[in-house]
Short mmCIF file of C-alpha atoms in Angstrom, two decimals:
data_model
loop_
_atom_site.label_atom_id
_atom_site.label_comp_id
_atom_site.label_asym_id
_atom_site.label_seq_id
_atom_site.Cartn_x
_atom_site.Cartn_y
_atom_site.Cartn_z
CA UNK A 247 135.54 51.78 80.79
CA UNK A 248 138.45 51.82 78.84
CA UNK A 249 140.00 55.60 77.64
CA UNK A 250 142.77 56.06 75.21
CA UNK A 251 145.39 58.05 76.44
CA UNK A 252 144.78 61.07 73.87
CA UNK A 253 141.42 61.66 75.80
CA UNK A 254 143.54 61.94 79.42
CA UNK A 255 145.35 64.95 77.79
CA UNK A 256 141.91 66.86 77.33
CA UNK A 257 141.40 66.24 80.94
CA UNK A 258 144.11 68.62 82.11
CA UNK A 259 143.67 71.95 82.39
CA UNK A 260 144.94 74.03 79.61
CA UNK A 261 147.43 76.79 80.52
CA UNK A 262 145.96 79.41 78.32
CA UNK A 263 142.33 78.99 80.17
CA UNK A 264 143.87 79.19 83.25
CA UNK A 265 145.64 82.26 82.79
CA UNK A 266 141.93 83.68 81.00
CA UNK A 267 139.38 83.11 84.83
CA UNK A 268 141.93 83.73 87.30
CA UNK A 269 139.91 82.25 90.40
CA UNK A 270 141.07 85.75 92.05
CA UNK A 271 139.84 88.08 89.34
CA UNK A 272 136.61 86.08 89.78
CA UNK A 273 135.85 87.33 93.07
CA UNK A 274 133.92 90.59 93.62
CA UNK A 275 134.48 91.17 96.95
CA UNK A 276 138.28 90.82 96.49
CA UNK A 277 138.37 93.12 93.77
CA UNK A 278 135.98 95.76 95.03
CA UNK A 279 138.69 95.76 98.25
CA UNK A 280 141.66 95.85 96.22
CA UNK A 281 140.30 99.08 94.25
CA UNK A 282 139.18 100.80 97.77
CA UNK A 283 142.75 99.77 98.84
CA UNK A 284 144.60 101.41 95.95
CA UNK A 285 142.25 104.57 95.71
CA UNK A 286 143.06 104.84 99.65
CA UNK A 287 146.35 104.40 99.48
CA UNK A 288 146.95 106.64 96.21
CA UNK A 289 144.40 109.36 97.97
CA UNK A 290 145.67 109.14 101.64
CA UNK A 291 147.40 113.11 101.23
CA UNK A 292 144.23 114.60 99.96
CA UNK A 293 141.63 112.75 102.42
CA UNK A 294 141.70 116.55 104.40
CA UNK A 295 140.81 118.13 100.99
CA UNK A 296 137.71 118.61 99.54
CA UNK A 297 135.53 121.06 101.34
CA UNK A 298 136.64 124.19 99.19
CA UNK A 299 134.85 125.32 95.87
CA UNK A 300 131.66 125.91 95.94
CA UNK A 301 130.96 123.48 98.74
CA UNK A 302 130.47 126.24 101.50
CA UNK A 303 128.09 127.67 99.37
CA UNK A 304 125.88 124.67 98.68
CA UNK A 305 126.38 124.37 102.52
CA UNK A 306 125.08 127.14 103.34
CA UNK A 307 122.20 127.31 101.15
CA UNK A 308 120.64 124.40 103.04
CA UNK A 309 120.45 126.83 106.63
CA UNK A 310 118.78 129.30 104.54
CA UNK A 311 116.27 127.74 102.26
CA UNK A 312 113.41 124.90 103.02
CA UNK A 313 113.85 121.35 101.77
CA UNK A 314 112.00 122.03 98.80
CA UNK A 315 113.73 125.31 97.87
CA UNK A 316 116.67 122.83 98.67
CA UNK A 317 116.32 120.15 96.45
CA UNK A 318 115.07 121.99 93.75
CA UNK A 319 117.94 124.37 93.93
CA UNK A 320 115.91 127.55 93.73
CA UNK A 321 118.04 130.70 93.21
CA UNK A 322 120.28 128.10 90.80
CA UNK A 323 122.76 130.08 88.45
CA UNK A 324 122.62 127.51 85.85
CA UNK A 325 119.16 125.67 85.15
CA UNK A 326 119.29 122.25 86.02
CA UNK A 327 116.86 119.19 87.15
CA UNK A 328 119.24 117.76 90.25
CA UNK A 329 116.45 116.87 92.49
CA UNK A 330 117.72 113.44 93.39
CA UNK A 331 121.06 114.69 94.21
CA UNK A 332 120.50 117.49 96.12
CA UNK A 333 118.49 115.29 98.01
CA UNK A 334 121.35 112.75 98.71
CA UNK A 335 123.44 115.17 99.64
CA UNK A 336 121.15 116.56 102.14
CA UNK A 337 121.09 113.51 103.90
CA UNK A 338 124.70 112.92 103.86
CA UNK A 339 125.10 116.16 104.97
CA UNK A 340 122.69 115.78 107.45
CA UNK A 341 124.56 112.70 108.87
CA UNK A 342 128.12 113.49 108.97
CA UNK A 343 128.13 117.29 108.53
CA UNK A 344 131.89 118.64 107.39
CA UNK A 345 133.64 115.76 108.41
CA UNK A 346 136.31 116.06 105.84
CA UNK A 347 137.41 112.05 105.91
CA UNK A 348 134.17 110.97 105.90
CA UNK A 349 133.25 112.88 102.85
CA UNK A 350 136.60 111.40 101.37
CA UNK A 351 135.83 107.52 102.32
CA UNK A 352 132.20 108.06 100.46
CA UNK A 353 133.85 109.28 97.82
CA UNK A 354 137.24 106.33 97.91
CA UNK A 355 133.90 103.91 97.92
CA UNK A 356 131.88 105.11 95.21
CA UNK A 357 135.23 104.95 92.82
CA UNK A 358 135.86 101.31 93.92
CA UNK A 359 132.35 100.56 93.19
CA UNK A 360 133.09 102.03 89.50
CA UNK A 361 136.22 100.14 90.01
CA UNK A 362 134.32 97.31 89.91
CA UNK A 363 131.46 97.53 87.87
CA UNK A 364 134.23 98.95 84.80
CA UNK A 365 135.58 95.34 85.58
CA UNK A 366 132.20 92.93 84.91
CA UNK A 367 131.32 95.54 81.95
CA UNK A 368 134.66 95.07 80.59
CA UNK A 369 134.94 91.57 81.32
CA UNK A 370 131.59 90.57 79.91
CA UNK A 371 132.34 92.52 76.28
CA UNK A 372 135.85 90.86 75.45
CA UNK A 373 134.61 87.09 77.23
CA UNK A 374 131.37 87.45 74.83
CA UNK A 375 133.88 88.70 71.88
CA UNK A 376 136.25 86.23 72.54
CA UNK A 377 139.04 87.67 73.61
CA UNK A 378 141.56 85.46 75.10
CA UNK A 379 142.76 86.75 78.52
CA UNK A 380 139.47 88.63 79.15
CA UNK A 381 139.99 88.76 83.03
CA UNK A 382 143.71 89.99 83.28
CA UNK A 383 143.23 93.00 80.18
CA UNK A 384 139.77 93.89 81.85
CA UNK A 385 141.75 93.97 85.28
CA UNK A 386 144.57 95.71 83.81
CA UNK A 387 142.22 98.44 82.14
CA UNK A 388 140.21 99.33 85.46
CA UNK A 389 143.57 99.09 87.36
CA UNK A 390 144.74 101.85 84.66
CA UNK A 391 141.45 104.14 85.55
CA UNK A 392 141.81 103.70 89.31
CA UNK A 393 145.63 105.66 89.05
CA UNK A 394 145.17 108.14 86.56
CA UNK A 395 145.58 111.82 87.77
CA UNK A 396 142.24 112.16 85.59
CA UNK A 397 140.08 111.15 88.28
CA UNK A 398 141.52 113.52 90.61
CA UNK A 399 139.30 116.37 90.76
CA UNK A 400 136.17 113.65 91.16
CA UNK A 401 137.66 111.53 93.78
CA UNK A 402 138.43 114.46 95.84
CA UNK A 403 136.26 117.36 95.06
CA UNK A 404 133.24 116.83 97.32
CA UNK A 405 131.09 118.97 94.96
CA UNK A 406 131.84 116.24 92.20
CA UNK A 407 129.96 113.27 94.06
CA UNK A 408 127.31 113.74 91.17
CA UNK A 409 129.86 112.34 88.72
CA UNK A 410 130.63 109.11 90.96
CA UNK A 411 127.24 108.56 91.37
CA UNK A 412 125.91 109.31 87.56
CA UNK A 413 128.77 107.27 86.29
CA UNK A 414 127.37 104.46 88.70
CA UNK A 415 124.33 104.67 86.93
CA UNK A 416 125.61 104.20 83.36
CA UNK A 417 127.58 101.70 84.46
CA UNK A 418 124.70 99.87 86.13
CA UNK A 419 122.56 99.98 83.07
CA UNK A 420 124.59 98.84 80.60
CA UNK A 421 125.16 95.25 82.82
CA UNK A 422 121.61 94.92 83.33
CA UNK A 423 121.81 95.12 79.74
CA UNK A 424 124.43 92.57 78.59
CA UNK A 425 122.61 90.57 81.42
CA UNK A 426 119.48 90.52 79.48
CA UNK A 427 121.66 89.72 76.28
CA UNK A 428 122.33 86.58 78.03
CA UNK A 429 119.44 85.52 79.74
CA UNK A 430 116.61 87.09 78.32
CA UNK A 431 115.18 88.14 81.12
CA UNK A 432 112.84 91.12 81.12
CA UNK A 433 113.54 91.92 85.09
CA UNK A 434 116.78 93.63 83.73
CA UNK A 435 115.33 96.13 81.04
CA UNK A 436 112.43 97.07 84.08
CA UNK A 437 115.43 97.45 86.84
CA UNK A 438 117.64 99.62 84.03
CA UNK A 439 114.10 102.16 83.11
CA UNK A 440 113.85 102.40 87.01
CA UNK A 441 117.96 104.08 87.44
CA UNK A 442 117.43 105.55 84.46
CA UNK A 443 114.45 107.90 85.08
CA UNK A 444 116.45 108.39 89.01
CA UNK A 445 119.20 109.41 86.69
CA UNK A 446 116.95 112.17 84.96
CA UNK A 447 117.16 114.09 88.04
CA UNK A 448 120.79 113.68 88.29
CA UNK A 449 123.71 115.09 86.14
CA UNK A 450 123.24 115.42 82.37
CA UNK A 451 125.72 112.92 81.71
CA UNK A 452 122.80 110.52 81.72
CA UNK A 453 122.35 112.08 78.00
CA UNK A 454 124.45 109.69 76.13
CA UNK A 455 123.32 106.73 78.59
CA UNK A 456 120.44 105.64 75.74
CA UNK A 457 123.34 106.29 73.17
CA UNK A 458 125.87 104.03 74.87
CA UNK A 459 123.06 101.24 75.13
CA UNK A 460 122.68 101.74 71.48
CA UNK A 461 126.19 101.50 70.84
CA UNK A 462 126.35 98.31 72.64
CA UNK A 463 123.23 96.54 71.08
CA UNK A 464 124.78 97.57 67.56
CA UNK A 465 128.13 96.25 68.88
CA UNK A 466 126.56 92.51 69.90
CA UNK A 467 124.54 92.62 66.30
CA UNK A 468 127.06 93.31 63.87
CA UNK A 469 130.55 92.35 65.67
CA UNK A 470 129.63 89.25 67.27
CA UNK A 471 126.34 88.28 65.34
CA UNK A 472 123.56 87.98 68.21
CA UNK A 473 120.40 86.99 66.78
CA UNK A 474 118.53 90.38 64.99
CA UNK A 475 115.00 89.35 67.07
CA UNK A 476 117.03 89.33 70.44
CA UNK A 477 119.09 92.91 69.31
CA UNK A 478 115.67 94.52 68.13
CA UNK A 479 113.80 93.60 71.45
CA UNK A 480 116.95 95.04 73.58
CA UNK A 481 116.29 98.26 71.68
CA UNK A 482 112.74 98.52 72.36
CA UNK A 483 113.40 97.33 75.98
CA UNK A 484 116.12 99.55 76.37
CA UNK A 485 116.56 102.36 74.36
CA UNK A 486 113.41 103.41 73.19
CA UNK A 487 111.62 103.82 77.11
CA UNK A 488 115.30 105.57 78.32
CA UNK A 489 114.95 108.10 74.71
CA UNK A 490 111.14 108.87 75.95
CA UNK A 491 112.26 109.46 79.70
CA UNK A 492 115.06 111.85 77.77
CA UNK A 493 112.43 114.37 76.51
CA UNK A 494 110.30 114.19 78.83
CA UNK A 495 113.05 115.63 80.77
CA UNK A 496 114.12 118.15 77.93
CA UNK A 497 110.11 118.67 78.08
CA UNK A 498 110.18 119.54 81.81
CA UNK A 499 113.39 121.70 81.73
CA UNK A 500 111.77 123.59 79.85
CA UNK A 501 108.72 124.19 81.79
CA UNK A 502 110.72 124.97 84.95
CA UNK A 503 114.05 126.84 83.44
CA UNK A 504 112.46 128.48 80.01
CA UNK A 505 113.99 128.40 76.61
CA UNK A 506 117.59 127.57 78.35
CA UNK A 507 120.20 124.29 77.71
CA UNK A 508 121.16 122.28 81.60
CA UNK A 509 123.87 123.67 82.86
CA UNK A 510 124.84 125.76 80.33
CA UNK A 511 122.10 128.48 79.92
CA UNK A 512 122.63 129.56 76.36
CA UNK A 513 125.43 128.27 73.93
CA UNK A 514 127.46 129.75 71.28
CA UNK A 515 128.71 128.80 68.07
CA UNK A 516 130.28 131.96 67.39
CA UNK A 517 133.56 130.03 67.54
CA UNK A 518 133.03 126.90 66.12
CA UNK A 519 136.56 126.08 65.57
CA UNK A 520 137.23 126.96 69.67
CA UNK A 521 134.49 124.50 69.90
CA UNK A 522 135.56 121.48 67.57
CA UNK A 523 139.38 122.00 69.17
CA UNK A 524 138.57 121.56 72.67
CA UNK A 525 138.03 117.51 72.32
CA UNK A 526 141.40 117.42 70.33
CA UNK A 527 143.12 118.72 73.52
CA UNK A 528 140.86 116.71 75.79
CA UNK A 529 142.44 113.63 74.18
CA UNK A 530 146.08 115.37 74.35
CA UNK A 531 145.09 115.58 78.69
CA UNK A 532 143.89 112.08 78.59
CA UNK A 533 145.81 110.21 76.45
CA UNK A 534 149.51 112.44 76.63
CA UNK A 535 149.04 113.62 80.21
CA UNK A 536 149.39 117.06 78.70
CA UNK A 537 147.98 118.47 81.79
CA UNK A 538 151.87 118.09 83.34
CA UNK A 539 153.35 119.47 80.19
CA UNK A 540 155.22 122.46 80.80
CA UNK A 541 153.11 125.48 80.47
CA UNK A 542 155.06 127.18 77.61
CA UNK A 543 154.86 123.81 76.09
CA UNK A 544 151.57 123.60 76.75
CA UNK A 545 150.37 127.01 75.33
CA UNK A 546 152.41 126.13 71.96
CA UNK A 547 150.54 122.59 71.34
CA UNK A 548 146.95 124.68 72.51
CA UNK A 549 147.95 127.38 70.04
CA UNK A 550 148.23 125.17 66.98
CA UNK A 551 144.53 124.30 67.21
CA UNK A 552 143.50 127.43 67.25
CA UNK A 553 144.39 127.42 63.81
CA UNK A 554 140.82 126.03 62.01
CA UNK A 555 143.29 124.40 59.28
CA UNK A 556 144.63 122.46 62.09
CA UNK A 557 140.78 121.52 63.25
CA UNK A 558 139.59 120.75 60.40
CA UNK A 559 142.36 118.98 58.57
CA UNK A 560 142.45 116.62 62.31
CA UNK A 561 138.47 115.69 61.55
CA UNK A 562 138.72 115.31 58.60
CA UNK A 563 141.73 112.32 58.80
CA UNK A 564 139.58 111.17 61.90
CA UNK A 565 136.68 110.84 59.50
CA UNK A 566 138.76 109.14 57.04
CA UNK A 567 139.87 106.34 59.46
CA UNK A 568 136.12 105.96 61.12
CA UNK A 569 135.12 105.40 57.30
CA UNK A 570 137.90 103.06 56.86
CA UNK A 571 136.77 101.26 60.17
CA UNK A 572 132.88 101.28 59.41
CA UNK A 573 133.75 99.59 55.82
CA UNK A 574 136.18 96.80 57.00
CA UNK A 575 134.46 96.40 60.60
CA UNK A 576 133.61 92.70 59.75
CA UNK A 577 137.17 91.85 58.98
CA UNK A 578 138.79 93.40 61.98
CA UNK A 579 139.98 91.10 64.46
CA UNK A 580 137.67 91.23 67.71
CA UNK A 581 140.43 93.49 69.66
CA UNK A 582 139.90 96.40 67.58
CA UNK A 583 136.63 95.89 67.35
CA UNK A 584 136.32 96.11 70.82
CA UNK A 585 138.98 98.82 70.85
CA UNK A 586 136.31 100.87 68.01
CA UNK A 587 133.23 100.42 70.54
CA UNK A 588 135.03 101.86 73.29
CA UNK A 589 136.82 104.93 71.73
CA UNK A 590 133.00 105.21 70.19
CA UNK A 591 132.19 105.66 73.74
CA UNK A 592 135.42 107.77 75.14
CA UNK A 593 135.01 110.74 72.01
CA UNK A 594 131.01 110.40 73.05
CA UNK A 595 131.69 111.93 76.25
CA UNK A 596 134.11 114.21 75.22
CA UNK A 597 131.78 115.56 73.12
CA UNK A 598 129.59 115.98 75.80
CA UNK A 599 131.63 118.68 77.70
CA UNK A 600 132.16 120.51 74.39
CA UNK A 601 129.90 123.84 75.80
CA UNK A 602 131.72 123.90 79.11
CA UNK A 603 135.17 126.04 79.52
CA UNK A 604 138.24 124.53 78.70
CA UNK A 605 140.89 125.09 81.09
CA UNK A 606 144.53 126.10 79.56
CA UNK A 607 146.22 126.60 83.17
CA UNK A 608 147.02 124.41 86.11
CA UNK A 609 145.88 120.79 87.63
CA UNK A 610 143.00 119.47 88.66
CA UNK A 611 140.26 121.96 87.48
CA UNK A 612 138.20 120.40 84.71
CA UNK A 613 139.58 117.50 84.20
CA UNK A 614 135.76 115.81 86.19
CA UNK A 615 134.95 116.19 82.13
CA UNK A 616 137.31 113.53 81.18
CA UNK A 617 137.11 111.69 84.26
CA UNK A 618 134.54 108.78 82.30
CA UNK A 619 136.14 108.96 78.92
CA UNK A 620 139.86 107.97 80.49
CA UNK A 621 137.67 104.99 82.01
CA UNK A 622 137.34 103.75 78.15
CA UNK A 623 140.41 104.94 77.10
CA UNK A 624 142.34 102.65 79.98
CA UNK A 625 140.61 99.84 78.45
CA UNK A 626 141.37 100.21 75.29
CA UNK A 627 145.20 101.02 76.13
CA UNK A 628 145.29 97.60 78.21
CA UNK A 629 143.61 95.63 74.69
CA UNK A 630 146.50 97.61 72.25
CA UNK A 631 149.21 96.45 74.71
CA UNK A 632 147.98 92.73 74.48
CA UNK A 633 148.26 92.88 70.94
CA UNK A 634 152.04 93.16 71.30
CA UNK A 635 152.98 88.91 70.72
CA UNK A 636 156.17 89.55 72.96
CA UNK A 637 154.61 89.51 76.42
CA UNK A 638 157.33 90.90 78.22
CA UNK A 639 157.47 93.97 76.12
CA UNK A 640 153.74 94.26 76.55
CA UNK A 641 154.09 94.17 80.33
CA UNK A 642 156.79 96.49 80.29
CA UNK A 643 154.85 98.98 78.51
CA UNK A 644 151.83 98.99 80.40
CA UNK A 645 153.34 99.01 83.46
CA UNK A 646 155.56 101.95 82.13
CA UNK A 647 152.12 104.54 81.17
CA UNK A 648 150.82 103.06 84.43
CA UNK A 649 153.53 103.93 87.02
CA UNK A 650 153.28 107.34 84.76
CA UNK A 651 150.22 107.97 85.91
CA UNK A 652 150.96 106.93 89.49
CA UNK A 653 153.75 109.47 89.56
CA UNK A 654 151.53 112.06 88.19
CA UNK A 655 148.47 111.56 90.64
CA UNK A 656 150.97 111.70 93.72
CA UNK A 657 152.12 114.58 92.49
CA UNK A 658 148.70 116.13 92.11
CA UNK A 659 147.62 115.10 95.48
CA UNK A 660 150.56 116.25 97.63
CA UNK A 661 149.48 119.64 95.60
CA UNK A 662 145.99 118.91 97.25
CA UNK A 663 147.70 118.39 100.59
CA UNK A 664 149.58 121.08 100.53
CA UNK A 665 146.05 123.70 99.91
CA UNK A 666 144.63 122.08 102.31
CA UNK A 667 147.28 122.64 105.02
CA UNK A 668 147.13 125.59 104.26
CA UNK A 669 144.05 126.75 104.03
CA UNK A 670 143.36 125.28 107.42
CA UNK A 671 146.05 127.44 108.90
CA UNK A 672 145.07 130.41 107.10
CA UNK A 673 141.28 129.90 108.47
CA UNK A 674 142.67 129.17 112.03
CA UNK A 675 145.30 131.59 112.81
CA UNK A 676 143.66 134.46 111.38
CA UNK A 677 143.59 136.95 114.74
CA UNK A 678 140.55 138.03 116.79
CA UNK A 679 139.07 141.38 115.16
CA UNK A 680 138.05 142.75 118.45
CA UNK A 681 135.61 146.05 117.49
CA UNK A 682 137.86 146.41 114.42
CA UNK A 683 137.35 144.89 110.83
CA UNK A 684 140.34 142.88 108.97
CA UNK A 685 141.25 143.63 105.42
CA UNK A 686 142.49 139.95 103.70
CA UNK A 687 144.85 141.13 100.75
CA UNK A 688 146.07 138.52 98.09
CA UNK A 689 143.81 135.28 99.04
CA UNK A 690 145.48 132.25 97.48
CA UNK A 691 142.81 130.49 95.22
CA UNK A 692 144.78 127.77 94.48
CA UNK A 693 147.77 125.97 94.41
CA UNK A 694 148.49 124.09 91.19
CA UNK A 695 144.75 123.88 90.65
CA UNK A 696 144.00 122.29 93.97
CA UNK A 697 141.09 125.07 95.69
CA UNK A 698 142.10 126.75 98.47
CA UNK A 699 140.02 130.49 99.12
CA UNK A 700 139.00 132.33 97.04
CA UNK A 701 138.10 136.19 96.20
CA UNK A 702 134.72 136.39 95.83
CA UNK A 703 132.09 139.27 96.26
CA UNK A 704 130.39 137.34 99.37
CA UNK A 705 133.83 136.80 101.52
CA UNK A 706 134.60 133.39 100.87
CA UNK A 707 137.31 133.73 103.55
CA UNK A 708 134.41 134.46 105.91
CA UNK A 709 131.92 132.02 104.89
CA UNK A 710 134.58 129.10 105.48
CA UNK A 711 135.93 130.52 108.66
CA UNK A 712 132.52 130.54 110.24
CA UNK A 713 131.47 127.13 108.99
CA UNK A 714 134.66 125.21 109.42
CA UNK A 715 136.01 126.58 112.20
#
């Protein structure tokens, strides 16, 4: 059969494609090892860490309650519905006790899992939107999340897991959505209702999960211009049945904890403009790394935003721009499109941790509250880099905020080693009372935000001594 020679040329491989499905970012099982291998690697000093906090006491409270009192947390501080957690836990617990490495390889695993399902989220959005080089800026994005010092407190904190797990939910849902976007199939909205209503009896991030979905659908209706009938039927598939599940929960909160808000009890607005300022600086941590700014520093930058001129005058030039976007959303180009769903997203979450305390002082404690938005924010720092045409300056600057962040979480978990150390000493060499009593003066709660004992009313010295050791 006779072919012209211009046809031959289609039959090589373009470059660009090439460089776009990398056969190796096309593997899962790769990717989900290179993730455990860099959280390992990065987390190697703190995997003796994690066992402080209020772990001892949640450890405790399974000796001296039932199963039942157990997982439904009876003599709870804070009202809460955590009934499928507390039951995990009790079973990991129950198989590996306070093995302090094999709490930290659950933990290494469950982040490379996020790892990885960040990666076919991400991937899926820009390949659907477009995006040329979807593989390598989704891969660079996750890559990003996996090093920042943000994650710190989750990865090591053993009384985090709820976060790695809650986030694995989300994160779950939302692909069994954009799978159904694509095929159609109803198996995916039945399998997503199913983690959902699991996730009801989890952590309360699972309150913007419907909103996300939402976010999504609207996001594959307007930006890239799925068919209406297909968007509308996601929404009743997805969103409605996960918004029912939602208050039904509020419904049985109430039933069980009274007139109260999860996890907070009762909230103020006394303050609004303490309120309103405390996602400004959550952006400052995630974005700036202001959690290693110099403390003076620090308290200077806080201090402005105490100010409610300096609150409001911020919303109201963030309002101004979302406006701006919202207007001329259909003549963006698909990057900041993409880049608008995801800080959507990112702020969403912020938001979210609004009621809880805001710490000025320190590493580490906290920052689980930002530990999903800097997931969204890494992505949308790898797209804004790829808009720079010059590809070695593009490199150079991601690879730049990215050793940055390396530097920083090293330095935050040699902190972590260094509690833990000591700690272990403290809890070890501490002499035999004999028929006297011993009088601990000055326990060190910290270092650099990384738990070590602390002074508390029931002995926490005691408590740890007796369960560790």
């Amino acid at each position: 059969i006779y072919m012209p020679k211009a046809q031959n040329s289609v039959m090589k491989p373009h470059r660009s494609n090439t460089l776009t499905n990398p056969k190796y970012l096309n593997n899962p099982l790769l990717l989900f090892v290179f993730f455990w291998l860099a959280n390992f690697i990065l987390y190697l000093p703190a995997s003796r860490a994690g066992l402080e906090g209020d772990f001892p006491y949640w450890a405790a409270s399974i000796d001296s309650q039932s199963f039942w009192d157990f997982i439904n947390a009876k003599g709870a501080s804070l009202p809460f519905l955590h009934q499928f957690t507390q039951i995990v836990r009790y079973l990991f617990l129950s198989v590996w006790g306070y093995n302090t490495l094999t709490w930290h390889l659950l933990h290494i695993s469950l982040n490379a899992i996020i790892a990885l399902l960040l990666f076919n989220v991400f991937r899926k959005i820009l390949k659907d939107s477009h995006i040329e080089h979807p593989y390598a800026i989704s891969f660079g994005g996750v890559l990003l999340f996996c090093v920042t010092p943000h994650a710190t407190e989750v990865v090591v904190r053993e009384m985090c897991y709820h976060y790695l797990q809650g986030f694995i939910f989300i994160l779950l849902i939302v692909g069994y959505l954009l799978r159904f976007l694509e095929t159609r199939n109803t198996k995916y909205a039945w399998l997503s209702g199913i983690i959902f209503f699991i996730s009801t009896f989890s952590l309360e991030i699972f309150y913007l999960t419907p909103w996300v979905v939402l976010l999504v659908i609207a996001y594959y209706r307007i930006a890239l211009g799925y068919e209406r009938k297909v968007c509308l039927k996601s929404v009743v598939l997805f969103f409605v049945p996960q918004i029912i599940m939602f208050f039904g929960h509020l419904v049985l909160l109430r039933i069980v904890w009274g007139n109260r808000i999860a996890h907070i009890g009762t909230l103020s607005f006394s303050n609004p403009v303490g309120l309103l300022s405390k996602p400004i600086l959550y952006f400052f941590h995630i974005i700036f790394l202001g959690r290693y700014f110099p403390q003076t520093l620090k308290i200077k930058i806080y201090s402005v935003f105490e100010s409610g001129t300096a609150v409001y005058s911020f919303y109201a030039i963030a309002l101004l721009l979302f406006l701006t976007a919202f207007l001329f959303f259909s003549k963006l180009q698909k990057k900041i499109q993409a880049i608008i769903l995801f800080a959507l997203i990112s702020i969403a979450f912020v938001f979210l941790a609004v009621p809880l305390d805001f710490a000025t002082i320190l590493y580490i404690i906290g920052d689980r509250y930002i530990y999903i938005p800097s997931a969204f924010t890494s992505i949308i720092f790898a797209l804004l880099a790829s808009l720079i045409s010059y590809r070695p300056a593009a490199v150079a600057i991601f690879s730049s905020y990215l050793l940055l962040n390396v530097y920083y979480t090293a330095k935050t978990n040699q902190s972590t080693y260094y509690a833990a150390t000591i700690t272990k000493s403290l809890l070890t060499e501490v002499p035999s009372p004999g028929n006297k009593k011993i009088l601990l003066l000055n326990l060190p709660a910290c270092m650099n935000g990384a738990l070590m004992i602390r002074a508390q009313d029931e002995s926490e010295f005691k408590l740890m001594n007796n369960m560790f050791y």
